[in-house]
PDB file of C-alpha atoms in Angstrom:
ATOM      1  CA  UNK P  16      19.664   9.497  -3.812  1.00  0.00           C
ATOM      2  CA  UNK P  17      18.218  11.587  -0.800  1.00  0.00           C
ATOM      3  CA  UNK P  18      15.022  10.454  -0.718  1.00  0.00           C
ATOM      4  CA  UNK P  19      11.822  13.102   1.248  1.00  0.00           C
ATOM      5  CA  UNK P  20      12.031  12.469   4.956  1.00  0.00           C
ATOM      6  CA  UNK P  21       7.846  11.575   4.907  1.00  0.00           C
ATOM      7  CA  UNK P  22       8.976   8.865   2.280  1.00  0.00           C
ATOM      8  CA  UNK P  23      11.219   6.937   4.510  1.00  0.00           C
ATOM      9  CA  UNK P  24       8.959   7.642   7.251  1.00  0.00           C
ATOM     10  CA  UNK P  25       6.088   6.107   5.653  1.00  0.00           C
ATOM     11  CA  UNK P  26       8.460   3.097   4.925  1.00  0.00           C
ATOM     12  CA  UNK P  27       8.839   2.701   8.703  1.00  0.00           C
ATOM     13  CA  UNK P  28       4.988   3.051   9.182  1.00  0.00           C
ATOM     14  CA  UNK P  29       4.247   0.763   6.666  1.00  0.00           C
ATOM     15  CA  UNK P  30       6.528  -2.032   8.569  1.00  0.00           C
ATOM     16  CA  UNK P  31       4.800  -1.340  11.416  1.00  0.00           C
ATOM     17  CA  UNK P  32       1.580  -2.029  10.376  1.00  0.00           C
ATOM     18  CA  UNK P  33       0.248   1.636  10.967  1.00  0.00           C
ATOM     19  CA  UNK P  34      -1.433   2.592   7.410  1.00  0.00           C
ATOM     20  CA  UNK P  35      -3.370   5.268   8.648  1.00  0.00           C
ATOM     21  CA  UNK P  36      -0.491   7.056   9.819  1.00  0.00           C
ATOM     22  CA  UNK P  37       0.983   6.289   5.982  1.00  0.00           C
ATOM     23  CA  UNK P  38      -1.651   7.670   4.268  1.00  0.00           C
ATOM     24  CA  UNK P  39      -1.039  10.974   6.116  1.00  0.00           C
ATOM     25  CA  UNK P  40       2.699  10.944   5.994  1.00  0.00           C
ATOM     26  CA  UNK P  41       2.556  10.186   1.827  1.00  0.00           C
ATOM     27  CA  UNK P  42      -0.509  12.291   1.134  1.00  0.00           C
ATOM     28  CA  UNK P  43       1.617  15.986   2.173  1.00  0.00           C
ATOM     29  CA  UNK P  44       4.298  14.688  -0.222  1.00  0.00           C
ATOM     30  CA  UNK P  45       1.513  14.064  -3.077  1.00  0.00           C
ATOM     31  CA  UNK P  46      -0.427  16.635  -2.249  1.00  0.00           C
ATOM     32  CA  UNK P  47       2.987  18.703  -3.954  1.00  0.00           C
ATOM     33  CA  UNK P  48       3.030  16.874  -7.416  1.00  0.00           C
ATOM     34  CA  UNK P  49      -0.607  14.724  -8.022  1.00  0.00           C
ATOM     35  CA  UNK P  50       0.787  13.333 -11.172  1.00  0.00           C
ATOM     36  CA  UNK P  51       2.925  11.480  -9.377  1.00  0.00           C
ATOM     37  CA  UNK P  52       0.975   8.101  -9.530  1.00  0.00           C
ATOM     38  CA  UNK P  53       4.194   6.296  -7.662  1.00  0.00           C
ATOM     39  CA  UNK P  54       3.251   8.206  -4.398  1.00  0.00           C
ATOM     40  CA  UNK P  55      -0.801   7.748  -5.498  1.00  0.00           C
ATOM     41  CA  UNK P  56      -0.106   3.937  -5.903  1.00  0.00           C
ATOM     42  CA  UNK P  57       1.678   3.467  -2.469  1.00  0.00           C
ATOM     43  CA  UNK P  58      -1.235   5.812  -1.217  1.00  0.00           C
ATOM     44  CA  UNK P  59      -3.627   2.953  -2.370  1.00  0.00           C
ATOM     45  CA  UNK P  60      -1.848   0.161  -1.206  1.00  0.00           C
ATOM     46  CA  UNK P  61      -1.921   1.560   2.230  1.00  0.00           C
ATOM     47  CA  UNK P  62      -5.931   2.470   2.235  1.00  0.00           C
ATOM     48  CA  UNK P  63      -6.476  -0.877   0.773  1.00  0.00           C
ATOM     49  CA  UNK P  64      -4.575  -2.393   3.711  1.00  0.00           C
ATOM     50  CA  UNK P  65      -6.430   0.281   6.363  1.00  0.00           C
ATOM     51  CA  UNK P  66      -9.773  -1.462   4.965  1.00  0.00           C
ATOM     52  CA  UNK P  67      -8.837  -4.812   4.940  1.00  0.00           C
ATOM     53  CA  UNK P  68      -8.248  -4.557   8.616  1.00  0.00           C
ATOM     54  CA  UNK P  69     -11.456  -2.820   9.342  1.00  0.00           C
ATOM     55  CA  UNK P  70     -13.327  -5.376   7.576  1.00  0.00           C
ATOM     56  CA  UNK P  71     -14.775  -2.966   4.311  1.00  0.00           C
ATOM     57  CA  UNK P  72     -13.644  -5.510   1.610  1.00  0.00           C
ATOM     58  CA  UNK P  73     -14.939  -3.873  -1.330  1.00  0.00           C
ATOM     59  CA  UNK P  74     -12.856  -0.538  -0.325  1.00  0.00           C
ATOM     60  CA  UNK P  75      -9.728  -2.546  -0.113  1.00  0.00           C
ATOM     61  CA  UNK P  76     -10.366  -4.367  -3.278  1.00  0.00           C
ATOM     62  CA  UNK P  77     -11.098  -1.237  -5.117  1.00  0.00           C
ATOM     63  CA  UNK P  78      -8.106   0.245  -3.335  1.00  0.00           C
ATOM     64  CA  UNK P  79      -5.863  -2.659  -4.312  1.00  0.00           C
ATOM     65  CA  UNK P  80      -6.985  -2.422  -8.239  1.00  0.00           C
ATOM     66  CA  UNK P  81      -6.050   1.017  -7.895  1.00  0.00           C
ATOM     67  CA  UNK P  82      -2.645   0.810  -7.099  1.00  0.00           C
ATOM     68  CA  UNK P  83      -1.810  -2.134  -9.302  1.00  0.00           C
ATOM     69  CA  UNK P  84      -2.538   0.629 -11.879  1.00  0.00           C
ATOM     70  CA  UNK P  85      -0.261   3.009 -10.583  1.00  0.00           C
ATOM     71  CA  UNK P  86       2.565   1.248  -9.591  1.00  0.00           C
ATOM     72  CA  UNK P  87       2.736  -0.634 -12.385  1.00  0.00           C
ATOM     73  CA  UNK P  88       4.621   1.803 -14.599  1.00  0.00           C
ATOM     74  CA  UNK P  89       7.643   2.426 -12.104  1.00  0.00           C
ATOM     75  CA  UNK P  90       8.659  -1.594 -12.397  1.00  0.00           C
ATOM     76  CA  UNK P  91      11.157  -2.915 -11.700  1.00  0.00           C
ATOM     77  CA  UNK P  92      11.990  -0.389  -8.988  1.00  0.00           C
ATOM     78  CA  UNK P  93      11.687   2.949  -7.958  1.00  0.00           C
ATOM     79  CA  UNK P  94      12.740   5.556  -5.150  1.00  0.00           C
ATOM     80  CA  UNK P  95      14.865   2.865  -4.524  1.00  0.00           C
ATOM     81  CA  UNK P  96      11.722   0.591  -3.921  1.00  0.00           C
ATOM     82  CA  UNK P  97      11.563  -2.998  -5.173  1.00  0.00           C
ATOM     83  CA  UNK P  98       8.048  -2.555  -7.061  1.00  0.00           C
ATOM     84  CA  UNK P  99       7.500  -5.599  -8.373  1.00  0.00           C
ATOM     85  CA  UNK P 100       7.819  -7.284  -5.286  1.00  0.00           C
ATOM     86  CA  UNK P 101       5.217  -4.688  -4.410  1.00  0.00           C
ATOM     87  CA  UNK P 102       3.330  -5.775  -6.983  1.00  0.00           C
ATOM     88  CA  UNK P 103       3.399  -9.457  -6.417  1.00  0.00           C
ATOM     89  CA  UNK P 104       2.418  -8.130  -2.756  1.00  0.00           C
ATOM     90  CA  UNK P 105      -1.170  -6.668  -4.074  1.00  0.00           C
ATOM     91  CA  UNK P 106      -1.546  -9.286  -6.359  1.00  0.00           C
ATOM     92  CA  UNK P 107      -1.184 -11.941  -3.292  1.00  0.00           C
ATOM     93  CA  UNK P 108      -3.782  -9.534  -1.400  1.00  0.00           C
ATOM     94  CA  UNK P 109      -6.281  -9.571  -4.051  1.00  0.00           C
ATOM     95  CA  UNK P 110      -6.625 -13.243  -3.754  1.00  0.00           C
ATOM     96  CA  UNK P 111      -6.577 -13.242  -0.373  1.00  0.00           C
ATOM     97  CA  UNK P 112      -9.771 -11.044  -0.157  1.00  0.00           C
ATOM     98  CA  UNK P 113     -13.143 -12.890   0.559  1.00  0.00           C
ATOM     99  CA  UNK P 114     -15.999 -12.592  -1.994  1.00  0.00           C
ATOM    100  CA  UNK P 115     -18.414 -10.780  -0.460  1.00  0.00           C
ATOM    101  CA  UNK P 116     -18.318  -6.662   0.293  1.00  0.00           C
ATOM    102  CA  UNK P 117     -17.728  -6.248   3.711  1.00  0.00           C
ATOM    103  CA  UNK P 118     -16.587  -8.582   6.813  1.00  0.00           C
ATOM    104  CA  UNK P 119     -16.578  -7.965  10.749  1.00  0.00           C
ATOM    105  CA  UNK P 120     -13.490  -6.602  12.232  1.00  0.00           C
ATOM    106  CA  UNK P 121     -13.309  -9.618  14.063  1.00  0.00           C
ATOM    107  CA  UNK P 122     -13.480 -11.668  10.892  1.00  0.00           C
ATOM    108  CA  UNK P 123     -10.718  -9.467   8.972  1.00  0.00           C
ATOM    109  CA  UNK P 124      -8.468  -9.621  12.050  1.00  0.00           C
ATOM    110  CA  UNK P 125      -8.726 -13.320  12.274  1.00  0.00           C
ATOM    111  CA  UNK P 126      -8.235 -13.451   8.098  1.00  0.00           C
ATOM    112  CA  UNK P 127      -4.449 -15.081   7.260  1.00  0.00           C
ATOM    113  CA  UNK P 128      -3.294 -12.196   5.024  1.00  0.00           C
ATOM    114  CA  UNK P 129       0.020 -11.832   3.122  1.00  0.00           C
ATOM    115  CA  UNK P 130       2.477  -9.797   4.769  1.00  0.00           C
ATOM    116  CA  UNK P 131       5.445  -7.673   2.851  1.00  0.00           C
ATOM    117  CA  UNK P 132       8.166  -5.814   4.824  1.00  0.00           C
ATOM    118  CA  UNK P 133       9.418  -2.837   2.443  1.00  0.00           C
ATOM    119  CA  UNK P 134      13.210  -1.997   2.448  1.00  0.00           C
ATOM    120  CA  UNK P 135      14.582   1.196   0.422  1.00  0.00           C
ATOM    121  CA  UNK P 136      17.524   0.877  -1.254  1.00  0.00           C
ATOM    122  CA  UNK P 137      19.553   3.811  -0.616  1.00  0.00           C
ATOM    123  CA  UNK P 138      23.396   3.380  -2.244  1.00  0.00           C
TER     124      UNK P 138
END
């Protein structure tokens, strides 16, 4: 399956650590189709991640939920993307998150927080 250039793009991004830039490579692909809650849920996942790092722990948890929601539906995988493993992924970040609202950016940088390297199947 030919998957949409920004897709595999924001598979690269997302490797890289950059989910900022994959929030603006996914959203011109959404912004096409909004009832496409596959593309909404990645969407999530990386804002989550963007807040985490910045420290805003209530976004990210709120993020997080959000695109447990989504994602769920398109198990096992999709677009050639393992979802559940994506979904283990959040669930792993969930519990990772501290109780309280909002950290330091020092603090979240120095957090240990579960990592995931995506991989598209294309064959």
């Amino acid at each position: 399956m030919g998957y949409p250039g920004q897709y595999l793009q924001f598979i690269e991004k997302f490797n890289e650590g950059e989910y900022y830039e994959c929030h603006d490579l996914l959203e011109d692909i959404w912004m096409e189709d909004k009832t496409d809650k596959f593309l909404q849920g990645l969407l999530q996942l990386s804002v989550g991640l963007y807040h985490q790092e910045y420290g805003n722990i209530k976004g990210a948890r709120w993020m997080f939920g959000n695109a447990r929601k989504y994602l769920t539906r398109y198990e096992p995988v999709h677009w050639g993307l393992d979802v559940s493993g994506v979904l283990q992924y959040i669930e792993a970040c969930e519990k990772s998150l501290p109780e309280t609202d909002v950290i330091s950016y020092a603090e979240a940088k120095a957090m240990s927080f579960p990592s995931l390297r995506l991989h598209v199947n294309t064959s």
